[in-house]
Amino acid sequence: MADTTAAAEAFLATLSDEQREAVLYAYDDETKTTSWSNFPVTFVERAGLNLADLTDEQKTAALAVLEALLSDEAYATVVGIMNGDQYLLENSNSTETSLGQYYIAFFGDPSDTTAWEVQVGGHHLGINASLDGSTDAITFAPTHLGVQPAVYTDESGNEVQPFDGIYTDAFAFFDSLTAEQQATLTSGDVSMCAPGDTCDFSTGSGLTGADLTDEQKQLLLELMANWVGMADGETTAAALAEIEATLDTTVIAWSGETTYDMSTGDGINFSISGPNVYIAFQAQQGSAGADVDGVSTSGWGHVHTIYRDPTNDYAGSVTQQAATGGMGGALGDGGTPPSNG
């Protein structure tokens, strides 16, 4: 946590007075609950400073905050998400002007002794990391991670697949199940409690944690760690311990493909809903106008995910719903806001 605070202070030191005023909010500012979404920034305004408006020095310092906050794996995922949007900007036929635009904001002054928050947001990314120095705790709820395309080639010629770790963990869990367990899992109701939705976090039907072996429970926790455990190992262990305590009443549902093969089908959807965790992973059945020749930008290639905490979920409010126009980004809409016409 100290490294994140130091990186945030170093970033602030690069800014003008006007920029500092734009990036800093009071900890309890209502904007914190309304400035995250799974829609482009042209539809839901983000808080803080646009990274595209910063100097190279300032942008490097801003990314250093994320690098200090996140584990190496999570940072690589986030950079892969952001660069994927840049790839779409440069290679797709999309007319969406916000592609590649990401914002950073702080709620509360960076501190090792009191609570503050780092918020980083764009179309396929909405990180809300609350850091509490008094308890040495970090939580990432609510957070949106998305990807489009799921696989692309960067400017150095390297293949990038930001969600490979998530997919690998998801199918490791699925493949550990018996045929009977898989049938129960896929007969359940996959849900989406997205930004803009006022949620009751109902668990619905599906496979419960009580139905799992100890090994299967561990695989499920490893899958959830892709969202819950984005910081250091100690923070991850503490967060997963709370979830594990109520895992028997947590419900998992799955639909779509049952084999990790991006060359066939339309991808996977799953939700994990319990007293201490809510995660939804959904393939978007549409490219949202961002088509690239020879690259999948729908289904497997366009995914939105949400992580929320039913016990500490400031975003599940009428205020948040009204501010985003109720844009929940439900299953199958491709991330495109409803037409006014």
mmCIF file of C-alpha atoms in Angstrom:
data_model
loop_
_atom_site.group_PDB
_atom_site.id
_atom_site.type_symbol
_atom_site.label_atom_id
_atom_site.label_comp_id
_atom_site.label_asym_id
_atom_site.label_seq_id
_atom_site.Cartn_x
_atom_site.Cartn_y
_atom_site.Cartn_z
ATOM 1 C CA MET A 1 0.000 0.000 0.000
ATOM 2 C CA ALA A 2 2.891 2.354 0.798
ATOM 3 C CA ASP A 3 4.245 1.931 -2.736
ATOM 4 C CA THR A 4 0.882 2.939 -4.213
ATOM 5 C CA THR A 5 0.696 6.002 -1.989
ATOM 6 C CA ALA A 6 4.219 7.026 -2.969
ATOM 7 C CA ALA A 7 3.453 6.519 -6.675
ATOM 8 C CA ALA A 8 0.262 8.594 -6.360
ATOM 9 C CA GLU A 9 2.151 11.426 -4.645
ATOM 10 C CA ALA A 10 4.826 11.289 -7.348
ATOM 11 C CA PHE A 11 2.131 11.508 -10.030
ATOM 12 C CA LEU A 12 0.485 14.482 -8.326
ATOM 13 C CA ALA A 13 3.853 16.229 -8.215
ATOM 14 C CA THR A 14 3.972 16.204 -12.032
ATOM 15 C CA LEU A 15 0.641 18.033 -12.349
ATOM 16 C CA SER A 16 -0.257 21.691 -12.543
ATOM 17 C CA ASP A 17 -2.546 23.183 -9.900
ATOM 18 C CA GLU A 18 -5.450 22.987 -12.344
ATOM 19 C CA GLN A 19 -4.757 19.329 -13.104
ATOM 20 C CA ARG A 20 -4.446 18.486 -9.396
ATOM 21 C CA GLU A 21 -7.835 20.029 -8.788
ATOM 22 C CA ALA A 22 -9.306 17.941 -11.610
ATOM 23 C CA VAL A 23 -7.870 14.639 -10.399
ATOM 24 C CA LEU A 24 -8.527 15.001 -6.648
ATOM 25 C CA TYR A 25 -12.001 14.537 -5.133
ATOM 26 C CA ALA A 26 -13.238 14.309 -1.575
ATOM 27 C CA TYR A 27 -13.341 10.698 -0.421
ATOM 28 C CA ASP A 28 -17.127 10.711 -0.109
ATOM 29 C CA ASP A 29 -17.793 12.648 -3.328
ATOM 30 C CA GLU A 30 -20.884 11.214 -5.029
ATOM 31 C CA THR A 31 -18.959 11.099 -8.321
ATOM 32 C CA LYS A 32 -17.166 8.006 -7.044
ATOM 33 C CA THR A 33 -20.365 5.992 -7.384
ATOM 34 C CA THR A 34 -21.384 7.279 -10.818
ATOM 35 C CA SER A 35 -18.177 7.429 -12.857
ATOM 36 C CA TRP A 36 -17.606 3.758 -13.636
ATOM 37 C CA SER A 37 -19.307 1.854 -16.430
ATOM 38 C CA ASN A 38 -18.973 -0.797 -19.109
ATOM 39 C CA PHE A 39 -19.930 1.763 -21.772
ATOM 40 C CA PRO A 40 -17.655 4.184 -23.635
ATOM 41 C CA VAL A 41 -16.764 7.499 -22.011
ATOM 42 C CA THR A 42 -18.849 9.268 -24.654
ATOM 43 C CA PHE A 43 -21.950 7.811 -22.958
ATOM 44 C CA VAL A 44 -20.911 7.724 -19.286
ATOM 45 C CA GLU A 45 -18.487 10.430 -18.193
ATOM 46 C CA ARG A 46 -15.495 9.263 -16.155
ATOM 47 C CA ALA A 47 -13.888 11.187 -13.305
ATOM 48 C CA GLY A 48 -10.481 12.827 -13.256
ATOM 49 C CA LEU A 49 -7.901 13.373 -15.976
ATOM 50 C CA ASN A 50 -7.831 11.780 -19.413
ATOM 51 C CA LEU A 51 -4.492 10.013 -19.868
ATOM 52 C CA ALA A 52 -4.548 11.128 -23.495
ATOM 53 C CA ASP A 53 -4.322 14.760 -22.327
ATOM 54 C CA LEU A 54 -1.207 14.196 -20.206
ATOM 55 C CA THR A 55 2.407 14.708 -21.139
ATOM 56 C CA ASP A 56 4.544 11.590 -21.579
ATOM 57 C CA GLU A 57 6.058 12.179 -18.130
ATOM 58 C CA GLN A 58 2.638 12.548 -16.513
ATOM 59 C CA LYS A 59 1.214 9.495 -18.264
ATOM 60 C CA THR A 60 4.200 7.392 -17.207
ATOM 61 C CA ALA A 61 3.678 8.569 -13.626
ATOM 62 C CA ALA A 62 -0.046 7.755 -13.814
ATOM 63 C CA LEU A 63 0.624 4.230 -15.050
ATOM 64 C CA ALA A 64 3.184 3.842 -12.270
ATOM 65 C CA VAL A 65 0.307 4.223 -9.797
ATOM 66 C CA LEU A 66 -1.435 1.258 -11.395
ATOM 67 C CA GLU A 67 1.794 -0.731 -11.499
ATOM 68 C CA ALA A 68 2.370 -0.126 -7.774
ATOM 69 C CA LEU A 69 -1.233 -0.971 -6.922
ATOM 70 C CA LEU A 70 -1.578 -4.164 -8.937
ATOM 71 C CA SER A 71 0.164 -7.507 -8.945
ATOM 72 C CA ASP A 72 2.398 -8.175 -11.952
ATOM 73 C CA GLU A 73 -0.266 -10.436 -13.474
ATOM 74 C CA ALA A 74 -3.107 -7.958 -12.918
ATOM 75 C CA TYR A 75 -1.036 -5.078 -14.289
ATOM 76 C CA ALA A 76 -0.282 -7.082 -17.444
ATOM 77 C CA THR A 77 -4.008 -7.789 -17.834
ATOM 78 C CA VAL A 78 -4.916 -4.118 -17.437
ATOM 79 C CA VAL A 79 -2.250 -2.947 -19.893
ATOM 80 C CA GLY A 80 -3.439 -5.623 -22.325
ATOM 81 C CA ILE A 81 -7.019 -4.333 -22.021
ATOM 82 C CA MET A 82 -5.968 -0.730 -22.620
ATOM 83 C CA ASN A 83 -3.742 -1.623 -25.564
ATOM 84 C CA GLY A 84 -6.574 -3.701 -27.021
ATOM 85 C CA ASP A 85 -8.725 -0.582 -27.199
ATOM 86 C CA GLN A 86 -5.828 1.205 -28.867
ATOM 87 C CA TYR A 87 -5.574 -1.687 -31.337
ATOM 88 C CA LEU A 88 -9.259 -1.240 -32.194
ATOM 89 C CA LEU A 89 -8.747 2.496 -32.625
ATOM 90 C CA GLU A 90 -5.967 1.899 -35.139
ATOM 91 C CA ASN A 91 -7.266 -1.185 -36.941
ATOM 92 C CA SER A 92 -11.065 -1.405 -36.715
ATOM 93 C CA ASN A 93 -13.811 0.390 -38.605
ATOM 94 C CA SER A 94 -15.274 1.777 -35.377
ATOM 95 C CA THR A 95 -16.284 5.442 -35.289
ATOM 96 C CA GLU A 96 -16.280 5.457 -31.456
ATOM 97 C CA THR A 97 -14.137 8.478 -30.601
ATOM 98 C CA SER A 98 -13.453 7.368 -27.026
ATOM 99 C CA LEU A 99 -11.452 4.265 -27.964
ATOM 100 C CA GLY A 100 -8.088 4.389 -26.229
ATOM 101 C CA GLN A 101 -9.207 7.024 -23.728
ATOM 102 C CA TYR A 102 -8.722 6.255 -20.037
ATOM 103 C CA TYR A 103 -9.156 8.448 -16.992
ATOM 104 C CA ILE A 104 -7.531 8.492 -13.564
ATOM 105 C CA ALA A 105 -8.947 10.017 -10.377
ATOM 106 C CA PHE A 106 -8.225 9.929 -6.655
ATOM 107 C CA PHE A 107 -10.948 10.121 -4.017
ATOM 108 C CA GLY A 108 -9.350 11.326 -0.819
ATOM 109 C CA ASP A 109 -5.708 12.309 -0.432
ATOM 110 C CA PRO A 110 -3.231 9.459 -0.976
ATOM 111 C CA SER A 111 -2.354 8.233 2.505
ATOM 112 C CA ASP A 112 -0.893 5.269 4.388
ATOM 113 C CA THR A 113 -3.063 5.933 7.433
ATOM 114 C CA THR A 114 -6.525 6.841 6.138
ATOM 115 C CA ALA A 115 -8.923 5.660 3.414
ATOM 116 C CA TRP A 116 -8.642 6.812 -0.199
ATOM 117 C CA GLU A 117 -9.420 5.428 -3.623
ATOM 118 C CA VAL A 118 -7.776 5.036 -7.007
ATOM 119 C CA GLN A 119 -10.231 5.032 -9.906
ATOM 120 C CA VAL A 120 -9.114 4.255 -13.461
ATOM 121 C CA GLY A 121 -11.754 3.988 -16.157
ATOM 122 C CA GLY A 122 -12.420 3.668 -19.857
ATOM 123 C CA HIS A 123 -14.717 1.553 -22.025
ATOM 124 C CA HIS A 124 -13.277 -1.856 -21.152
ATOM 125 C CA LEU A 125 -11.853 -0.975 -17.761
ATOM 126 C CA GLY A 126 -13.321 0.362 -14.551
ATOM 127 C CA ILE A 127 -11.034 -0.094 -11.561
ATOM 128 C CA ASN A 128 -12.240 1.163 -8.193
ATOM 129 C CA ALA A 129 -9.530 0.326 -5.674
ATOM 130 C CA SER A 130 -10.265 1.412 -2.110
ATOM 131 C CA LEU A 131 -7.175 1.541 0.110
ATOM 132 C CA ASP A 132 -7.567 1.841 3.875
ATOM 133 C CA GLY A 133 -4.311 2.500 5.674
ATOM 134 C CA SER A 134 -5.948 2.170 9.088
ATOM 135 C CA THR A 135 -6.737 -1.505 8.429
ATOM 136 C CA ASP A 136 -4.111 -2.166 5.741
ATOM 137 C CA ALA A 137 -6.891 -3.394 3.438
ATOM 138 C CA ILE A 138 -7.512 -3.021 -0.300
ATOM 139 C CA THR A 139 -10.729 -3.897 -2.115
ATOM 140 C CA PHE A 140 -11.469 -3.718 -5.832
ATOM 141 C CA ALA A 141 -15.259 -3.883 -5.644
ATOM 142 C CA PRO A 142 -16.849 -2.734 -7.814
ATOM 143 C CA THR A 143 -14.604 -3.289 -10.831
ATOM 144 C CA HIS A 144 -15.249 -3.833 -14.543
ATOM 145 C CA LEU A 145 -12.752 -5.724 -16.691
ATOM 146 C CA GLY A 146 -13.497 -6.176 -20.379
ATOM 147 C CA VAL A 147 -11.602 -7.117 -23.488
ATOM 148 C CA GLN A 148 -12.006 -6.556 -27.227
ATOM 149 C CA PRO A 149 -10.451 -8.217 -29.105
ATOM 150 C CA ALA A 150 -9.516 -11.186 -26.926
ATOM 151 C CA VAL A 151 -6.421 -11.837 -29.032
ATOM 152 C CA TYR A 152 -4.411 -9.285 -30.999
ATOM 153 C CA THR A 153 -0.879 -8.584 -32.196
ATOM 154 C CA ASP A 154 0.890 -5.615 -30.627
ATOM 155 C CA GLU A 155 3.209 -3.173 -32.383
ATOM 156 C CA SER A 156 6.201 -5.392 -31.566
ATOM 157 C CA GLY A 157 4.589 -8.379 -33.266
ATOM 158 C CA ASN A 158 3.748 -10.185 -30.028
ATOM 159 C CA GLU A 159 0.427 -11.965 -29.574
ATOM 160 C CA VAL A 160 -1.493 -10.510 -26.629
ATOM 161 C CA GLN A 161 -4.359 -12.325 -24.897
ATOM 162 C CA PRO A 162 -5.321 -10.325 -21.776
ATOM 163 C CA PHE A 163 -7.929 -12.820 -20.507
ATOM 164 C CA ASP A 164 -5.947 -16.003 -21.079
ATOM 165 C CA GLY A 165 -5.455 -16.421 -17.321
ATOM 166 C CA ILE A 166 -9.183 -16.007 -16.656
ATOM 167 C CA TYR A 167 -10.138 -18.452 -19.384
ATOM 168 C CA THR A 168 -7.535 -20.971 -18.191
ATOM 169 C CA ASP A 169 -8.819 -20.792 -14.609
ATOM 170 C CA ALA A 170 -12.472 -20.936 -15.711
ATOM 171 C CA PHE A 171 -11.966 -24.100 -17.730
ATOM 172 C CA ALA A 172 -9.740 -25.668 -15.081
ATOM 173 C CA PHE A 173 -12.716 -25.349 -12.732
ATOM 174 C CA PHE A 174 -15.242 -26.533 -15.334
ATOM 175 C CA ASP A 175 -13.112 -29.530 -16.336
ATOM 176 C CA SER A 176 -12.697 -30.580 -12.686
ATOM 177 C CA LEU A 177 -16.432 -31.187 -12.388
ATOM 178 C CA THR A 178 -18.184 -34.491 -12.900
ATOM 179 C CA ALA A 179 -20.718 -34.822 -15.705
ATOM 180 C CA GLU A 180 -23.516 -34.544 -13.125
ATOM 181 C CA GLN A 181 -21.989 -31.380 -11.637
ATOM 182 C CA GLN A 182 -21.551 -29.869 -15.097
ATOM 183 C CA ALA A 183 -25.210 -30.573 -15.871
ATOM 184 C CA THR A 184 -26.265 -28.753 -12.701
ATOM 185 C CA LEU A 185 -23.896 -25.882 -13.448
ATOM 186 C CA THR A 186 -25.169 -25.362 -16.996
ATOM 187 C CA SER A 187 -28.831 -25.636 -15.972
ATOM 188 C CA GLY A 188 -28.482 -22.572 -13.731
ATOM 189 C CA ASP A 189 -29.345 -18.949 -14.371
ATOM 190 C CA VAL A 190 -26.390 -16.785 -15.452
ATOM 191 C CA SER A 191 -26.973 -13.224 -14.257
ATOM 192 C CA MET A 192 -25.439 -9.796 -14.837
ATOM 193 C CA CYS A 193 -25.404 -7.126 -12.149
ATOM 194 C CA ALA A 194 -23.763 -4.383 -14.192
ATOM 195 C CA PRO A 195 -22.972 -0.691 -13.683
ATOM 196 C CA GLY A 196 -26.204 1.263 -13.625
ATOM 197 C CA ASP A 197 -28.130 -1.676 -12.175
ATOM 198 C CA THR A 198 -29.641 -1.549 -8.699
ATOM 199 C CA CYS A 199 -28.988 -5.139 -7.651
ATOM 200 C CA ASP A 200 -30.482 -7.482 -5.111
ATOM 201 C CA PHE A 201 -27.671 -9.998 -5.767
ATOM 202 C CA SER A 202 -30.034 -12.952 -5.902
ATOM 203 C CA THR A 203 -28.082 -16.187 -6.285
ATOM 204 C CA GLY A 204 -30.521 -17.911 -8.620
ATOM 205 C CA SER A 205 -30.054 -21.582 -9.504
ATOM 206 C CA GLY A 206 -26.945 -23.524 -10.403
ATOM 207 C CA LEU A 207 -24.123 -25.385 -8.702
ATOM 208 C CA THR A 208 -23.460 -24.406 -5.091
ATOM 209 C CA GLY A 209 -20.168 -24.386 -3.244
ATOM 210 C CA ALA A 210 -21.537 -27.094 -0.964
ATOM 211 C CA ASP A 211 -21.659 -29.399 -4.012
ATOM 212 C CA LEU A 212 -17.904 -29.092 -4.583
ATOM 213 C CA THR A 213 -14.921 -31.082 -3.347
ATOM 214 C CA ASP A 214 -12.136 -29.263 -1.543
ATOM 215 C CA GLU A 215 -10.038 -29.340 -4.727
ATOM 216 C CA GLN A 216 -12.898 -27.910 -6.786
ATOM 217 C CA LYS A 217 -13.463 -25.176 -4.211
ATOM 218 C CA GLN A 218 -9.812 -24.210 -4.490
ATOM 219 C CA LEU A 219 -10.063 -24.006 -8.283
ATOM 220 C CA LEU A 220 -13.133 -21.792 -7.950
ATOM 221 C CA LEU A 221 -11.282 -19.492 -5.533
ATOM 222 C CA GLU A 222 -8.368 -19.310 -7.967
ATOM 223 C CA LEU A 223 -10.806 -18.227 -10.676
ATOM 224 C CA MET A 224 -12.298 -15.530 -8.438
ATOM 225 C CA ALA A 225 -8.798 -14.287 -7.568
ATOM 226 C CA ASN A 226 -8.579 -12.795 -11.081
ATOM 227 C CA TRP A 227 -10.882 -10.042 -9.767
ATOM 228 C CA VAL A 228 -10.669 -10.282 -5.991
ATOM 229 C CA GLY A 229 -6.890 -10.666 -5.882
ATOM 230 C CA MET A 230 -5.579 -7.927 -8.129
ATOM 231 C CA ALA A 231 -3.164 -6.553 -5.516
ATOM 232 C CA ASP A 232 -0.566 -8.266 -3.308
ATOM 233 C CA GLY A 233 -0.747 -11.822 -2.023
ATOM 234 C CA GLU A 234 -1.645 -10.857 1.545
ATOM 235 C CA THR A 235 -4.600 -8.750 0.400
ATOM 236 C CA THR A 236 -5.737 -11.533 -1.906
ATOM 237 C CA ALA A 237 -5.571 -14.164 0.826
ATOM 238 C CA ALA A 238 -7.614 -12.034 3.225
ATOM 239 C CA ALA A 239 -10.314 -11.304 0.622
ATOM 240 C CA LEU A 240 -10.564 -14.925 -0.500
ATOM 241 C CA ALA A 241 -10.786 -16.117 3.118
ATOM 242 C CA GLU A 242 -13.927 -14.025 3.604
ATOM 243 C CA ILE A 243 -15.444 -15.462 0.425
ATOM 244 C CA GLU A 244 -14.435 -19.009 1.352
ATOM 245 C CA ALA A 245 -16.257 -18.687 4.674
ATOM 246 C CA THR A 246 -19.596 -18.498 2.827
ATOM 247 C CA LEU A 247 -18.653 -20.533 -0.225
ATOM 248 C CA ASP A 248 -21.150 -23.303 0.535
ATOM 249 C CA THR A 249 -24.039 -20.914 -0.148
ATOM 250 C CA THR A 250 -22.403 -19.338 -3.215
ATOM 251 C CA VAL A 251 -24.012 -20.296 -6.536
ATOM 252 C CA ILE A 252 -22.198 -20.743 -9.846
ATOM 253 C CA ALA A 253 -23.989 -20.855 -13.208
ATOM 254 C CA TRP A 254 -22.534 -21.338 -16.709
ATOM 255 C CA SER A 255 -23.781 -21.158 -20.287
ATOM 256 C CA GLY A 256 -22.171 -21.338 -23.707
ATOM 257 C CA GLU A 257 -19.156 -23.364 -24.744
ATOM 258 C CA THR A 258 -17.708 -26.144 -22.603
ATOM 259 C CA THR A 259 -14.271 -26.283 -24.248
ATOM 260 C CA TYR A 260 -11.630 -23.560 -24.389
ATOM 261 C CA ASP A 261 -11.514 -23.235 -28.160
ATOM 262 C CA MET A 262 -11.904 -19.718 -29.533
ATOM 263 C CA SER A 263 -12.245 -20.995 -33.087
ATOM 264 C CA THR A 264 -15.757 -22.311 -32.503
ATOM 265 C CA GLY A 265 -18.976 -21.041 -30.946
ATOM 266 C CA ASP A 266 -19.820 -17.738 -29.303
ATOM 267 C CA GLY A 267 -17.855 -17.911 -26.074
ATOM 268 C CA ILE A 268 -18.886 -18.478 -22.474
ATOM 269 C CA ASN A 269 -20.968 -16.792 -19.803
ATOM 270 C CA PHE A 270 -20.851 -17.476 -16.090
ATOM 271 C CA SER A 271 -21.836 -15.863 -12.830
ATOM 272 C CA ILE A 272 -20.710 -16.471 -9.255
ATOM 273 C CA SER A 273 -23.087 -15.095 -6.650
ATOM 274 C CA GLY A 274 -22.784 -15.412 -2.889
ATOM 275 C CA PRO A 275 -22.968 -13.463 0.370
ATOM 276 C CA ASN A 276 -19.457 -12.038 -0.084
ATOM 277 C CA VAL A 277 -18.897 -11.980 -3.831
ATOM 278 C CA TYR A 278 -20.585 -11.312 -7.142
ATOM 279 C CA ILE A 279 -18.755 -11.947 -10.424
ATOM 280 C CA ALA A 280 -20.250 -12.057 -13.904
ATOM 281 C CA PHE A 281 -18.384 -12.953 -17.102
ATOM 282 C CA GLN A 282 -20.282 -12.503 -20.339
ATOM 283 C CA ALA A 283 -19.406 -12.813 -24.000
ATOM 284 C CA GLN A 284 -20.938 -9.941 -25.953
ATOM 285 C CA GLN A 285 -22.784 -11.121 -29.053
ATOM 286 C CA GLY A 286 -21.764 -8.185 -31.190
ATOM 287 C CA SER A 287 -18.685 -6.229 -32.199
ATOM 288 C CA ALA A 288 -20.204 -2.842 -31.281
ATOM 289 C CA GLY A 289 -19.074 -1.636 -34.705
ATOM 290 C CA ALA A 290 -15.401 -2.435 -34.063
ATOM 291 C CA ASP A 291 -14.709 -4.961 -36.804
ATOM 292 C CA VAL A 292 -11.199 -6.005 -37.828
ATOM 293 C CA ASP A 293 -10.541 -8.298 -40.787
ATOM 294 C CA GLY A 294 -9.507 -11.732 -39.588
ATOM 295 C CA VAL A 295 -9.901 -10.884 -35.882
ATOM 296 C CA SER A 296 -12.784 -11.951 -33.636
ATOM 297 C CA THR A 297 -14.363 -8.901 -32.012
ATOM 298 C CA SER A 298 -17.594 -10.593 -30.938
ATOM 299 C CA GLY A 299 -18.378 -13.542 -28.690
ATOM 300 C CA TRP A 300 -15.070 -15.004 -27.561
ATOM 301 C CA GLY A 301 -13.466 -11.805 -28.822
ATOM 302 C CA HIS A 302 -15.614 -9.316 -26.874
ATOM 303 C CA VAL A 303 -16.118 -9.908 -23.170
ATOM 304 C CA HIS A 304 -17.447 -7.784 -20.303
ATOM 305 C CA THR A 305 -17.001 -8.800 -16.669
ATOM 306 C CA ILE A 306 -18.126 -7.296 -13.374
ATOM 307 C CA TYR A 307 -16.896 -7.835 -9.817
ATOM 308 C CA ARG A 308 -19.029 -6.491 -6.969
ATOM 309 C CA ASP A 309 -19.238 -7.100 -3.223
ATOM 310 C CA PRO A 310 -22.795 -7.455 -1.852
ATOM 311 C CA THR A 311 -21.556 -6.511 1.638
ATOM 312 C CA ASN A 312 -19.812 -3.316 0.519
ATOM 313 C CA ASP A 313 -21.239 -2.209 -2.797
ATOM 314 C CA TYR A 314 -21.585 1.561 -3.037
ATOM 315 C CA ALA A 315 -22.443 1.328 -6.739
ATOM 316 C CA GLY A 316 -25.719 -0.536 -6.325
ATOM 317 C CA SER A 317 -27.676 2.644 -5.791
ATOM 318 C CA VAL A 318 -30.465 4.593 -7.408
ATOM 319 C CA THR A 319 -28.033 7.511 -7.692
ATOM 320 C CA GLN A 320 -25.638 5.410 -9.779
ATOM 321 C CA GLN A 321 -28.463 4.080 -11.911
ATOM 322 C CA ALA A 322 -29.789 7.552 -12.676
ATOM 323 C CA ALA A 323 -26.358 8.982 -13.458
ATOM 324 C CA THR A 324 -25.643 6.296 -16.057
ATOM 325 C CA GLY A 325 -29.090 6.350 -17.575
ATOM 326 C CA GLY A 326 -29.687 2.784 -16.468
ATOM 327 C CA MET A 327 -27.033 1.528 -18.892
ATOM 328 C CA GLY A 328 -26.423 -1.868 -17.373
ATOM 329 C CA GLY A 329 -24.921 -3.531 -20.421
ATOM 330 C CA ALA A 330 -26.907 -6.735 -20.132
ATOM 331 C CA LEU A 331 -26.052 -10.053 -21.746
ATOM 332 C CA GLY A 332 -25.868 -10.033 -25.508
ATOM 333 C CA ASP A 333 -26.128 -6.308 -26.169
ATOM 334 C CA GLY A 334 -22.544 -5.998 -27.346
ATOM 335 C CA GLY A 335 -21.930 -3.060 -25.046
ATOM 336 C CA THR A 336 -23.956 -0.711 -27.208
ATOM 337 C CA PRO A 337 -26.288 1.755 -25.471
ATOM 338 C CA PRO A 338 -29.951 1.587 -26.394
ATOM 339 C CA SER A 339 -31.065 3.642 -29.353
ATOM 340 C CA ASN A 340 -32.963 6.835 -28.714
ATOM 341 C CA GLY A 341 -34.921 6.205 -31.824
#
